[in-house]
Short mmCIF file of C-alpha atoms in Angstrom, two decimals:
data_model
loop_
_atom_site.label_atom_id
_atom_site.label_comp_id
_atom_site.label_asym_id
_atom_site.label_seq_id
_atom_site.Cartn_x
_atom_site.Cartn_y
_atom_site.Cartn_z
CA LYS A 1290 -0.32 0.06 0.46
CA ALA A 1291 2.89 2.25 0.66
CA PHE A 1292 4.33 1.71 -2.82
CA ARG A 1293 0.51 2.22 -4.10
CA ILE A 1294 0.63 5.83 -2.98
CA GLY A 1295 3.88 6.48 -3.56
CA LEU A 1296 5.84 6.33 -0.11
CA VAL A 1297 8.08 4.46 -0.60
CA ASP A 1298 10.49 3.96 -4.01
CA LYS A 1299 11.17 0.15 -3.98
CA TYR A 1300 10.21 -2.55 -1.64
CA PHE A 1301 10.71 -6.34 -1.39
CA ALA A 1302 10.85 -9.13 0.58
CA GLN A 1303 12.30 -10.25 4.12
CA GLY A 1304 13.90 -12.98 2.16
CA HIS A 1305 15.55 -11.03 -0.28
CA LEU A 1306 16.96 -8.88 2.33
CA GLU A 1307 20.83 -10.03 2.16
CA PHE A 1308 21.35 -9.39 -1.93
CA ARG A 1309 18.33 -6.82 -2.67
CA THR A 1310 19.14 -4.50 -0.18
CA GLN A 1311 22.98 -3.82 -1.77
CA GLU A 1312 21.20 -4.22 -4.84
CA PHE A 1313 18.86 -0.98 -3.81
CA ILE A 1314 22.31 1.12 -2.55
CA GLU A 1315 24.32 0.48 -5.56
CA ALA A 1316 21.25 1.67 -7.59
CA ILE A 1317 19.97 4.97 -5.80
CA LEU A 1318 24.41 5.53 -5.57
CA ASN A 1319 24.60 5.55 -9.79
CA LYS A 1320 21.53 6.63 -10.19
CA LYS A 1321 19.54 4.41 -11.68
CA LEU A 1322 16.54 3.59 -9.18
CA LYS A 1323 13.09 4.94 -10.25
CA LEU A 1324 11.76 7.12 -7.48
CA ARG A 1325 8.00 7.32 -7.48
CA LYS A 1326 6.85 10.58 -7.87
CA LYS A 1327 3.22 11.21 -5.01
CA PRO A 1328 -0.18 10.35 -6.85
CA PHE A 1329 -1.90 13.63 -8.27
CA ARG A 1330 -5.06 13.56 -6.72
CA LEU A 1331 -7.35 16.32 -7.94
CA MET A 1332 -9.74 15.99 -4.79
CA GLU A 1333 -7.52 17.10 -2.94
CA TYR A 1334 -6.74 20.35 -4.27
CA PHE A 1335 -10.07 22.19 -4.24
CA PRO A 1336 -11.22 23.51 -0.84
CA PHE A 1337 -14.91 22.78 -1.44
CA THR A 1338 -14.06 18.61 -2.40
CA ARG A 1339 -11.34 18.69 0.35
CA GLU A 1340 -14.07 19.06 3.06
CA ILE A 1341 -16.02 16.09 1.24
CA ILE A 1342 -12.90 14.23 1.78
CA PHE A 1343 -12.24 15.68 5.33
CA LYS A 1344 -16.08 14.30 6.44
CA LYS A 1345 -16.30 11.30 5.22
CA ALA A 1346 -12.71 10.86 7.28
CA LYS A 1347 -14.22 12.31 9.99
CA ASP A 1348 -17.92 10.29 10.28
CA ASN A 1349 -15.04 6.88 9.56
CA LEU A 1350 -13.33 8.26 12.81
CA THR A 1351 -16.90 8.73 14.93
CA HIS A 1352 -18.10 5.10 13.78
CA LYS A 1353 -14.76 3.36 15.00
CA VAL A 1354 -13.50 5.84 17.60
CA HIS A 1355 -14.89 7.03 21.13
CA PRO A 1356 -14.41 10.26 21.86
CA ASN A 1357 -12.01 10.46 24.30
CA PHE A 1358 -9.48 8.94 22.50
CA LYS A 1359 -8.71 12.13 21.54
CA GLY A 1360 -4.81 11.39 19.11
CA PRO A 1361 -7.02 10.21 16.35
CA TYR A 1362 -9.34 12.97 16.09
CA LYS A 1363 -6.31 15.59 16.53
CA ALA A 1364 -4.52 13.78 13.88
CA LEU A 1365 -7.10 14.78 11.48
CA GLU A 1366 -7.76 17.72 13.34
CA LEU A 1367 -4.28 18.58 11.95
CA ILE A 1368 -4.34 17.60 8.85
CA LYS A 1369 -6.81 19.53 8.19
CA ASP A 1370 -5.32 22.54 9.23
CA SER A 1371 -1.59 21.89 8.17
CA PHE A 1372 -2.89 20.83 4.19
CA GLY A 1373 -0.52 22.96 2.03
CA SER A 1374 1.37 24.63 4.99
CA ASP A 1375 5.19 25.39 5.04
CA LEU A 1376 6.74 22.57 6.24
CA GLN A 1377 8.49 24.72 9.66
CA ILE A 1378 5.07 25.84 9.91
CA GLY A 1379 3.39 22.60 10.08
CA VAL A 1380 5.87 20.52 12.59
CA GLU A 1381 5.37 24.10 14.43
CA LYS A 1382 1.21 22.67 15.18
CA GLU A 1383 2.46 19.28 15.51
CA ALA A 1384 4.43 20.20 18.23
CA ARG A 1385 1.88 21.69 19.91
CA ALA A 1386 -0.68 19.48 19.35
CA PHE A 1387 1.39 16.70 20.58
CA ALA A 1388 2.68 18.37 23.60
CA HIS A 1389 -1.35 19.22 24.42
CA LEU A 1390 -2.09 15.31 23.94
CA ALA A 1391 1.04 14.27 26.05
CA ILE A 1392 0.03 15.67 29.34
CA THR A 1393 -3.98 14.79 29.38
CA PRO A 1394 -5.60 11.58 31.69
CA GLU A 1395 -5.75 9.51 28.75
CA SER A 1396 -2.98 9.88 27.73
CA LYS A 1397 -1.11 8.71 30.68
CA ASN A 1398 -3.75 5.69 31.06
CA LEU A 1399 -2.49 4.73 28.19
CA ILE A 1400 1.11 5.00 28.64
CA ASP A 1401 1.02 2.71 31.58
CA LEU A 1402 -1.36 0.26 29.76
CA PHE A 1403 2.14 -0.34 27.77
CA PHE A 1404 3.93 -0.93 30.81
CA ILE A 1405 1.87 -3.65 31.86
CA SER A 1406 1.48 -4.99 29.32
CA GLU A 1407 5.24 -4.91 28.14
CA GLU A 1408 5.48 -6.36 32.26
CA ILE A 1409 3.04 -9.20 31.37
CA LYS A 1410 5.67 -10.67 28.27
CA LYS A 1411 8.15 -11.05 31.18
CA ASP A 1412 5.99 -13.87 33.08
CA PHE A 1413 7.25 -16.98 33.40
CA LYS A 1414 9.81 -15.98 30.44
CA ASP A 1415 12.71 -17.33 32.64
CA ILE A 1416 11.83 -21.30 33.82
CA PRO A 1417 12.90 -23.91 31.43
CA PHE A 1418 11.15 -26.79 29.96
CA ASP A 1419 12.38 -29.59 27.77
CA ASN A 1420 10.15 -29.28 24.49
CA LYS A 1421 8.10 -26.96 22.53
CA ILE A 1422 4.98 -26.74 21.98
CA GLU A 1423 4.41 -27.69 17.48
CA LYS A 1424 2.24 -30.77 17.85
CA THR A 1425 -1.20 -29.51 18.56
CA ALA A 1426 -4.91 -31.04 17.98
CA VAL A 1427 -7.85 -29.96 19.24
CA ILE A 1428 -11.20 -31.53 20.54
CA GLY A 1429 -14.57 -29.53 19.71
CA ASN A 1430 -15.60 -27.58 16.69
CA GLY A 1431 -18.13 -25.14 17.29
CA VAL A 1432 -17.14 -21.01 17.61
CA MET A 1433 -14.59 -21.85 20.00
CA GLY A 1434 -13.13 -24.70 18.79
CA LYS A 1435 -13.41 -23.25 15.02
CA GLY A 1436 -11.00 -20.60 16.29
CA ILE A 1437 -8.87 -21.94 17.90
CA ILE A 1438 -7.83 -24.45 15.07
CA TRP A 1439 -7.74 -21.60 12.50
CA LEU A 1440 -4.52 -20.35 15.48
CA PHE A 1441 -2.94 -23.70 15.28
CA SER A 1442 -2.93 -23.64 11.95
CA LYS A 1443 -0.70 -20.66 11.58
CA TYR A 1444 1.59 -20.82 14.10
CA ALA A 1445 1.85 -24.63 14.47
CA SER A 1446 3.66 -27.14 12.46
CA ASP A 1447 0.28 -29.67 12.89
CA ILE A 1448 -3.12 -29.83 13.92
CA ARG A 1449 -5.86 -32.82 15.08
CA ILE A 1450 -8.74 -32.98 14.41
CA LYS A 1451 -11.06 -35.54 16.73
CA LEU A 1452 -14.44 -35.49 15.53
CA ARG A 1453 -18.20 -37.06 15.68
CA LYS A 1454 -18.47 -37.56 12.41
CA LEU A 1455 -16.27 -37.21 9.29
CA GLU A 1456 -18.48 -35.52 7.01
CA GLN A 1457 -17.85 -31.51 9.76
CA VAL A 1458 -14.75 -31.74 8.05
CA GLU A 1459 -16.00 -29.58 4.86
CA GLY A 1460 -17.62 -27.09 7.44
CA ILE A 1461 -13.92 -27.03 9.15
CA LEU A 1462 -12.18 -25.85 5.84
CA ASN A 1463 -14.97 -23.54 5.08
CA ALA A 1464 -13.98 -22.06 8.26
CA THR A 1465 -10.70 -22.14 8.79
CA SER A 1466 -10.60 -20.52 5.20
CA LYS A 1467 -12.84 -17.89 5.70
CA LEU A 1468 -10.61 -16.89 9.11
CA TYR A 1469 -8.06 -16.39 6.68
CA SER A 1470 -9.58 -14.17 3.62
CA TYR A 1471 -8.38 -10.74 5.49
CA PHE A 1472 -5.22 -12.18 4.95
CA VAL A 1473 -5.07 -13.11 1.43
CA LYS A 1474 -7.74 -9.79 0.76
CA THR A 1475 -5.66 -7.56 2.52
CA ARG A 1476 -1.97 -8.86 0.53
CA LYS A 1477 -0.81 -10.44 3.56
CA MET A 1478 -1.04 -13.87 2.73
CA THR A 1479 -1.05 -15.49 -0.25
CA LYS A 1480 -3.54 -18.79 -2.04
CA LYS A 1481 -0.71 -20.58 -1.35
CA GLU A 1482 0.26 -19.57 2.01
CA VAL A 1483 -2.98 -19.91 2.94
CA ASP A 1484 -3.29 -23.46 1.26
CA PHE A 1485 0.09 -24.90 3.10
CA LYS A 1486 -1.18 -23.28 5.98
CA LEU A 1487 -4.76 -26.01 6.15
CA ASN A 1488 -2.35 -28.15 4.56
CA LYS A 1489 -2.06 -28.70 9.00
CA LEU A 1490 -4.96 -30.15 9.56
CA SER A 1491 -5.41 -33.95 9.41
CA TYR A 1492 -8.39 -35.13 10.89
CA THR A 1493 -9.98 -38.05 12.83
CA ASN A 1494 -13.13 -39.25 14.06
CA GLN A 1495 -11.21 -41.99 16.14
CA PHE A 1496 -7.94 -40.36 18.52
CA ASN A 1497 -5.36 -42.06 15.73
CA GLY A 1498 -2.04 -40.29 15.96
CA PHE A 1499 -2.71 -38.34 18.68
CA SER A 1500 0.97 -40.62 20.73
CA LEU A 1501 1.94 -38.02 18.33
CA VAL A 1502 0.98 -34.70 19.75
CA ASP A 1503 2.41 -31.95 22.22
CA PHE A 1504 -1.02 -30.12 23.40
CA ALA A 1505 -4.24 -31.07 23.16
CA ILE A 1506 -6.93 -29.06 24.13
CA GLU A 1507 -10.99 -29.47 25.17
CA ALA A 1508 -13.72 -27.17 23.69
CA ILE A 1509 -16.82 -29.08 23.76
CA VAL A 1510 -19.58 -28.13 25.45
CA GLU A 1511 -20.10 -26.87 29.48
CA ASN A 1512 -20.85 -29.32 30.74
CA THR A 1513 -18.45 -31.98 33.48
CA GLU A 1514 -19.37 -34.82 32.76
CA GLN A 1515 -18.24 -35.24 28.87
CA LYS A 1516 -15.65 -32.36 29.64
CA ILE A 1517 -13.82 -35.43 32.25
CA ALA A 1518 -15.16 -38.00 29.69
CA THR A 1519 -13.15 -36.37 27.17
CA TYR A 1520 -9.98 -35.41 29.66
CA LEU A 1521 -9.11 -39.61 30.22
CA GLU A 1522 -9.39 -40.71 26.69
CA LEU A 1523 -7.34 -38.68 25.61
CA GLU A 1524 -4.24 -39.46 28.88
CA LYS A 1525 -4.36 -43.03 27.23
CA ASN A 1526 -3.76 -42.11 23.72
CA LEU A 1527 -1.46 -39.57 24.38
CA GLN A 1528 1.70 -39.73 25.37
CA ASN A 1529 2.62 -38.50 28.89
CA SER A 1530 4.50 -36.02 28.88
CA ALA A 1531 1.51 -34.23 26.50
CA ILE A 1532 0.27 -31.03 27.70
CA ILE A 1533 -4.14 -31.44 27.86
CA ALA A 1534 -5.70 -28.39 27.88
CA SER A 1535 -10.03 -27.26 28.59
CA ASN A 1536 -11.27 -24.63 27.48
CA THR A 1537 -13.78 -24.01 29.89
CA SER A 1538 -15.19 -20.15 30.25
CA SER A 1539 -16.89 -21.32 33.80
CA ILE A 1540 -15.95 -24.37 35.37
CA SER A 1541 -12.92 -25.86 38.37
CA ILE A 1542 -9.58 -26.47 36.86
CA ASN A 1543 -9.59 -28.69 40.24
CA SER A 1544 -12.27 -30.29 39.57
CA LEU A 1545 -12.28 -31.82 36.22
CA SER A 1546 -8.48 -32.32 36.59
CA GLU A 1547 -10.26 -35.07 39.47
CA GLY A 1548 -9.52 -38.30 37.85
CA LEU A 1549 -6.52 -38.04 35.73
CA ILE A 1550 -3.86 -39.17 36.05
CA HIS A 1551 -1.03 -36.48 34.66
CA LYS A 1552 -2.37 -33.68 36.87
CA GLU A 1553 0.80 -32.37 36.95
CA ARG A 1554 0.21 -31.40 32.81
CA PHE A 1555 -3.12 -30.58 32.87
CA ILE A 1556 -4.83 -26.85 32.38
CA GLY A 1557 -7.11 -24.76 31.50
CA ILE A 1558 -6.47 -22.65 28.57
CA HIS A 1559 -9.61 -19.77 28.68
CA PHE A 1560 -9.09 -18.72 24.98
CA PHE A 1561 -12.10 -15.44 23.75
CA ASN A 1562 -14.08 -14.74 21.02
CA PRO A 1563 -13.81 -14.45 18.12
CA VAL A 1564 -10.20 -16.25 19.15
CA ASN A 1565 -8.41 -14.99 16.00
CA LYS A 1566 -9.35 -11.24 17.37
CA MET A 1567 -8.65 -10.96 21.01
CA PRO A 1568 -5.65 -11.77 22.51
CA LEU A 1569 -6.04 -12.17 25.65
CA VAL A 1570 -5.67 -15.66 27.52
CA GLU A 1571 -6.41 -16.96 30.71
CA VAL A 1572 -3.95 -19.21 31.91
CA ILE A 1573 -5.57 -20.99 34.81
CA PRO A 1574 -3.41 -23.80 36.49
CA SER A 1575 -4.97 -26.89 38.36
CA LYS A 1576 -3.55 -27.68 42.58
CA TYR A 1577 -1.61 -29.56 40.60
CA THR A 1578 -0.17 -28.54 37.28
CA ASP A 1579 4.10 -27.97 38.01
CA GLU A 1580 5.41 -24.65 36.89
CA SER A 1581 7.38 -26.12 33.39
CA THR A 1582 3.40 -26.81 31.81
CA ILE A 1583 3.06 -23.35 32.85
CA ALA A 1584 5.94 -22.22 30.55
CA GLN A 1585 5.13 -23.93 28.23
CA CYS A 1586 1.84 -23.53 26.99
CA PHE A 1587 3.05 -18.96 27.96
CA GLU A 1588 5.65 -19.57 25.41
CA PHE A 1589 3.09 -21.43 23.00
CA LEU A 1590 0.48 -18.60 23.53
CA ARG A 1591 3.31 -15.49 22.83
CA ARG A 1592 4.05 -17.82 20.11
CA CYS A 1593 0.51 -17.50 19.19
CA GLY A 1594 0.51 -14.09 19.04
CA LYS A 1595 -1.20 -13.87 22.57
CA MET A 1596 -0.91 -12.43 26.11
CA PRO A 1597 -1.96 -15.09 28.17
CA ILE A 1598 -2.57 -14.19 31.98
CA LEU A 1599 -2.01 -16.59 34.92
CA VAL A 1600 -4.88 -17.12 36.37
CA GLY A 1601 -6.39 -18.54 39.83
CA ASP A 1602 -9.03 -21.57 40.43
CA CYS A 1603 -12.74 -20.73 40.36
CA ALA A 1604 -15.58 -20.30 38.92
CA GLY A 1605 -15.62 -18.55 35.51
CA PHE A 1606 -12.07 -17.91 36.34
CA LEU A 1607 -11.06 -14.20 36.15
CA VAL A 1608 -12.58 -12.13 32.93
CA ASN A 1609 -16.17 -13.66 32.69
CA ARG A 1610 -16.82 -14.01 36.61
CA VAL A 1611 -16.40 -10.35 36.49
CA LEU A 1612 -17.98 -9.38 33.53
CA LEU A 1613 -21.32 -11.40 34.35
CA PRO A 1614 -22.62 -9.55 37.05
CA TYR A 1615 -22.77 -6.21 34.67
CA ILE A 1616 -24.36 -8.03 32.15
CA ASN A 1617 -26.67 -9.36 34.65
CA GLU A 1618 -27.60 -6.01 36.01
CA ALA A 1619 -28.06 -4.75 32.77
CA GLY A 1620 -31.36 -7.03 32.71
CA PHE A 1621 -32.23 -5.81 36.44
CA ILE A 1622 -31.84 -1.84 34.94
CA LEU A 1623 -34.43 -3.25 32.11
CA GLU A 1624 -36.59 -4.78 34.02
CA SER A 1625 -37.44 -1.45 35.55
CA GLY A 1626 -38.37 0.81 33.64
CA ASN A 1627 -35.16 1.81 30.66
CA THR A 1628 -35.05 -0.17 27.15
CA ILE A 1629 -32.42 -2.14 25.81
CA VAL A 1630 -31.23 0.72 23.16
CA SER A 1631 -30.97 2.77 25.69
CA ILE A 1632 -28.92 1.26 28.75
CA ASP A 1633 -26.60 0.19 25.59
CA GLU A 1634 -26.44 3.86 24.58
CA THR A 1635 -25.27 4.82 27.93
CA LEU A 1636 -22.82 2.07 27.98
CA LYS A 1637 -21.15 2.82 24.85
CA GLU A 1638 -20.80 6.92 26.04
CA PHE A 1639 -19.40 5.35 28.80
CA GLY A 1640 -16.93 4.17 26.32
CA MET A 1641 -17.69 0.22 26.05
CA PRO A 1642 -16.93 -1.42 22.98
CA MET A 1643 -21.04 -2.43 22.88
CA GLY A 1644 -24.14 -1.93 24.78
CA ALA A 1645 -24.20 -5.16 27.54
CA PHE A 1646 -27.35 -6.43 25.39
CA THR A 1647 -25.63 -6.02 22.19
CA LEU A 1648 -22.40 -8.37 24.24
CA ALA A 1649 -24.83 -11.25 25.21
CA ASP A 1650 -26.43 -11.59 21.45
CA GLU A 1651 -23.35 -11.93 20.23
CA VAL A 1652 -21.80 -14.15 22.96
CA GLY A 1653 -24.95 -16.28 22.38
CA ILE A 1654 -27.24 -15.99 24.64
CA ASP A 1655 -27.33 -19.66 25.85
CA VAL A 1656 -23.17 -19.61 26.64
CA GLY A 1657 -24.16 -16.78 28.63
CA TYR A 1658 -26.99 -18.35 30.41
CA LYS A 1659 -24.96 -20.89 31.00
CA VAL A 1660 -22.10 -19.36 32.58
CA ALA A 1661 -24.15 -17.55 34.69
CA CYS A 1662 -26.29 -20.41 35.92
CA ILE A 1663 -22.80 -21.67 37.42
CA LEU A 1664 -21.67 -18.57 39.15
CA GLU A 1665 -25.20 -18.21 39.97
CA GLU A 1666 -24.46 -21.83 42.36
CA SER A 1667 -21.26 -21.29 42.56
CA TYR A 1668 -21.50 -17.51 44.86
CA GLY A 1669 -24.80 -17.33 45.63
CA ASP A 1670 -27.76 -14.71 45.66
CA ARG A 1671 -24.76 -11.82 44.80
CA MET A 1672 -24.42 -13.75 41.29
CA LYS A 1673 -28.36 -13.93 40.93
CA VAL A 1674 -29.44 -14.63 37.46
CA SER A 1675 -31.63 -11.94 36.49
CA PRO A 1676 -35.07 -12.63 36.07
CA VAL A 1677 -34.74 -11.22 32.01
CA LEU A 1678 -31.64 -12.95 31.48
CA LYS A 1679 -34.35 -16.13 32.46
CA MET A 1680 -37.41 -14.96 30.42
CA VAL A 1681 -35.08 -14.23 27.35
CA HIS A 1682 -33.34 -17.44 27.30
CA ASN A 1683 -36.04 -20.11 28.80
CA ASP A 1684 -39.32 -18.71 28.03
CA LEU A 1685 -38.88 -16.95 24.60
CA LYS A 1686 -35.50 -19.47 23.77
CA LEU A 1687 -33.64 -16.97 22.03
CA LEU A 1688 -30.12 -17.42 21.82
CA GLY A 1689 -28.33 -14.38 19.66
CA LYS A 1690 -27.11 -13.40 16.86
CA LYS A 1691 -25.78 -16.68 15.50
CA VAL A 1692 -29.52 -17.26 14.45
CA GLY A 1693 -30.31 -13.41 13.82
CA LYS A 1694 -32.76 -13.64 17.03
CA GLY A 1695 -31.51 -12.12 21.07
CA PHE A 1696 -32.07 -9.04 22.32
CA TYR A 1697 -32.31 -7.72 18.76
CA LEU A 1698 -33.56 -8.73 15.55
CA HIS A 1699 -30.15 -9.58 13.32
CA ASN A 1700 -30.27 -10.10 9.53
CA LYS A 1701 -27.20 -10.34 7.76
CA LYS A 1702 -25.85 -7.27 6.40
CA GLY A 1703 -25.52 -6.80 10.47
CA ASP A 1704 -27.67 -4.70 10.47
CA THR A 1705 -30.06 -4.61 14.30
CA VAL A 1706 -33.20 -3.48 15.42
CA VAL A 1707 -34.25 -3.90 18.93
CA ASN A 1708 -36.67 -7.22 19.26
CA LEU A 1709 -40.33 -6.02 20.56
CA ASP A 1710 -40.83 -9.00 21.78
CA ILE A 1711 -38.60 -8.99 24.84
CA ALA A 1712 -40.32 -5.40 25.79
CA LYS A 1713 -44.17 -7.61 25.35
CA ASN A 1714 -43.12 -10.10 28.08
CA LEU A 1715 -42.09 -7.35 30.50
CA GLN A 1716 -44.25 -6.04 33.09
CA SER A 1717 -44.93 -2.31 33.01
CA ASN A 1718 -42.50 -0.40 36.12
CA SER A 1719 -42.10 3.21 35.41
CA ASN A 1720 -38.54 2.71 38.08
CA ILE A 1721 -36.91 4.85 35.55
CA ALA A 1722 -32.97 4.70 35.91
CA THR A 1723 -30.78 8.12 35.59
CA LYS A 1724 -27.75 7.69 32.45
CA LYS A 1725 -25.74 8.37 36.01
CA GLU A 1726 -27.34 5.32 37.97
CA ILE A 1727 -26.79 3.21 34.73
CA ILE A 1728 -23.27 3.82 34.32
CA ASN A 1729 -22.94 3.23 38.23
CA ARG A 1730 -24.52 0.30 38.70
CA ALA A 1731 -23.48 -1.87 35.76
CA ILE A 1732 -19.60 -0.71 36.40
CA PHE A 1733 -19.51 -0.74 39.87
CA ILE A 1734 -20.98 -3.91 40.63
CA MET A 1735 -17.95 -5.15 38.35
CA ILE A 1736 -15.99 -2.94 40.66
CA ASN A 1737 -17.28 -4.61 43.58
CA GLU A 1738 -16.28 -7.97 42.36
CA ALA A 1739 -13.43 -7.40 40.78
CA SER A 1740 -11.98 -6.38 45.09
CA ARG A 1741 -13.26 -10.26 45.44
CA CYS A 1742 -11.01 -11.57 43.11
CA LEU A 1743 -8.01 -9.28 44.65
CA GLU A 1744 -8.90 -10.50 48.28
CA GLU A 1745 -9.34 -14.49 46.89
CA GLY A 1746 -5.94 -14.46 45.52
CA ILE A 1747 -7.43 -15.02 41.70
CA ILE A 1748 -4.99 -12.68 40.48
CA LYS A 1749 -2.25 -10.90 42.72
CA LYS A 1750 -1.56 -7.87 40.84
CA VAL A 1751 -4.62 -4.42 40.27
CA SER A 1752 -2.30 -3.84 37.43
CA HIS A 1753 -2.49 -7.19 36.10
CA LEU A 1754 -6.86 -6.72 36.24
CA ASP A 1755 -7.17 -3.80 34.49
CA PHE A 1756 -5.36 -5.01 31.82
CA ALA A 1757 -7.54 -8.88 31.34
CA MET A 1758 -10.28 -6.53 31.76
CA ILE A 1759 -8.95 -4.31 29.30
CA ALA A 1760 -8.20 -7.39 26.35
CA GLY A 1761 -10.78 -9.60 27.41
CA THR A 1762 -13.76 -7.46 28.07
CA GLY A 1763 -13.18 -3.60 25.80
CA PHE A 1764 -13.01 -1.92 29.70
CA PRO A 1765 -12.21 1.58 27.71
CA ALA A 1766 -8.32 1.68 27.86
CA PHE A 1767 -7.92 5.48 28.17
CA ARG A 1768 -10.00 5.13 31.62
CA GLY A 1769 -6.71 3.15 32.00
CA GLY A 1770 -8.60 0.28 33.59
CA LEU A 1771 -11.77 -1.01 35.38
CA LEU A 1772 -10.23 -0.35 39.05
CA LYS A 1773 -7.96 2.81 37.11
CA TYR A 1774 -11.50 4.08 36.91
CA ALA A 1775 -12.43 2.99 40.71
CA ASP A 1776 -9.73 4.83 42.27
CA ASP A 1777 -10.64 7.91 39.82
CA MET A 1778 -14.10 8.11 41.01
CA GLY A 1779 -12.73 7.72 44.82
CA ILE A 1780 -12.54 4.76 46.84
CA GLU A 1781 -15.13 6.28 49.77
CA TYR A 1782 -17.61 7.61 46.44
CA VAL A 1783 -17.57 3.55 45.40
CA VAL A 1784 -18.72 2.01 48.72
CA ASP A 1785 -20.97 4.94 49.43
CA LYS A 1786 -22.29 4.56 46.23
CA LEU A 1787 -23.25 0.21 46.42
CA GLU A 1788 -24.17 0.46 50.09
CA THR A 1789 -26.83 2.46 48.54
CA TYR A 1790 -27.91 0.50 45.98
CA SER A 1791 -27.08 -2.44 48.33
CA GLY A 1792 -30.57 -0.99 50.03
CA LEU A 1793 -32.45 0.09 46.98
CA PHE A 1794 -31.99 -3.61 44.97
CA GLY A 1795 -30.08 -6.28 47.27
CA SER A 1796 -26.96 -7.73 48.51
CA ARG A 1797 -25.55 -8.94 45.22
CA PHE A 1798 -24.22 -4.95 46.32
CA THR A 1799 -22.69 -5.49 49.22
CA PRO A 1800 -19.48 -3.90 49.11
CA SER A 1801 -16.24 -6.91 49.77
CA LYS A 1802 -13.64 -6.56 52.88
CA LEU A 1803 -11.12 -5.28 51.12
CA LEU A 1804 -13.80 -2.26 49.29
CA TYR A 1805 -13.86 -1.33 53.42
CA LYS A 1806 -10.41 -2.26 53.91
CA LEU A 1807 -9.39 0.15 51.02
CA LYS A 1808 -12.12 2.98 52.99
CA GLU A 1809 -10.70 2.27 56.49
CA GLN A 1810 -7.36 2.74 55.17
CA ASN A 1811 -7.41 5.40 52.71
CA LYS A 1812 -5.74 4.21 50.34
CA THR A 1813 -7.13 2.97 46.42
CA PHE A 1814 -5.99 0.04 44.62
CA TYR A 1815 -2.90 0.99 42.71
CA THR A 1816 -1.37 2.30 46.52
CA GLY A 1817 -3.20 -0.66 48.86
CA GLU A 1818 -1.79 -4.33 47.63
CA ALA A 1819 -0.47 -4.68 51.17
CA LEU A 1820 -3.88 -4.88 51.51
CA TRP A 1821 -4.43 -8.33 49.71
CA ASN A 1822 -1.04 -9.75 49.15
CA HIS A 1823 0.41 -10.62 53.31
#
């Protein structure tokens, strides 16, 4: 693209670097290099047409980028203001704009997140292990399974796929090819390179060939008995040194490993949907998992371009345990009289990538409901499934975007309209929450659960928790993370609001012991680490 628009004069493949570089230098020295001219674009040189271009660019930006990410908007504004100006004038304008942006809270938050991500990349790098993961196996070919198959086809040397029926092969190939289509379309890969990746895939409806596998991951339905049965079959067919992993999103890893002989080689590896886009992976060892297994998985996941983060074992682990109360609370707010659209739009204005009901449709209402039930079973009343979610799943039998019908009606073009059937099944109620209350109830209930995760040692560092919520749920990065936002609001304010909501709406808002400790000692999450790490 840079070559096409005249930004560079020559390009060649990385593999040609050694001999093409010298050739390039000699062409310059001998004045034989044909310099590319910047293309003349007529529309850029007339004020009226230039205004149309800028308006279109601004519209695209507004559609994709929250206004609190100020940099892209300022960059576009600068291009517009300095178009046709003298270079020195343009540079001075750019310096002033940069100086203004560099001292904003958003800039500081994003810089802090960069350093946190660099710190996370070093976890488990110094722990030795014998062999790198190269030969992989995937059991399960639903949405998550297909995403994992694509990922391993891109980065592992072999992928063995266990199917219930061999007729499923065509669907897997089509789904995997579709995920590669973006790379072909943007010329990052050729069709031949994609075919080479797809040739790594092999299939069986038994467990043939599994004795050669280094790492096998299960991504079947969230059913404890079925998962355990799968692991017992895997252990019979894998070599003793192979790692068995579960992609469960909510079931305890300790409980899943109980029947295995080699418990030290069993681990939770929780990818997020869609696997090809979401960078975060939760790595959940059981109490038996050895450190070399964790280190091996961290190295492999980083090679796959992911950001693995160590999380303790509990129902829902970290991200789902903190996120489900957000979706659930939106259900309670809807029941009180607000509309689906008003709740979702308010949460998007706050900076979430999508509203709670849009998210429920994306994840799959059946999946969300299943996880919500597991969390209610584990944590009791504070995770009680909202009547709205029960009604939508049990009575209306809605599944979400994958079948075109959930809280919204989805068509093939990607357009959505609210599903009016849901409103018809809600009792008339006029306790309409303000925008501020919607945000506080949805976000503060997450803060409360996140504080309990720190309290219980599910995650050790507050900065890692914040990074996980940004990378795993899309919590607005410009706010620095969920608990950074709590610190900015003030711990006393958060606790007072939770107590108020607890009196109005029930025990799910009762502040955690850690929040009370932080308030008493006048500490923030980022200054009070000694209160939970001791």
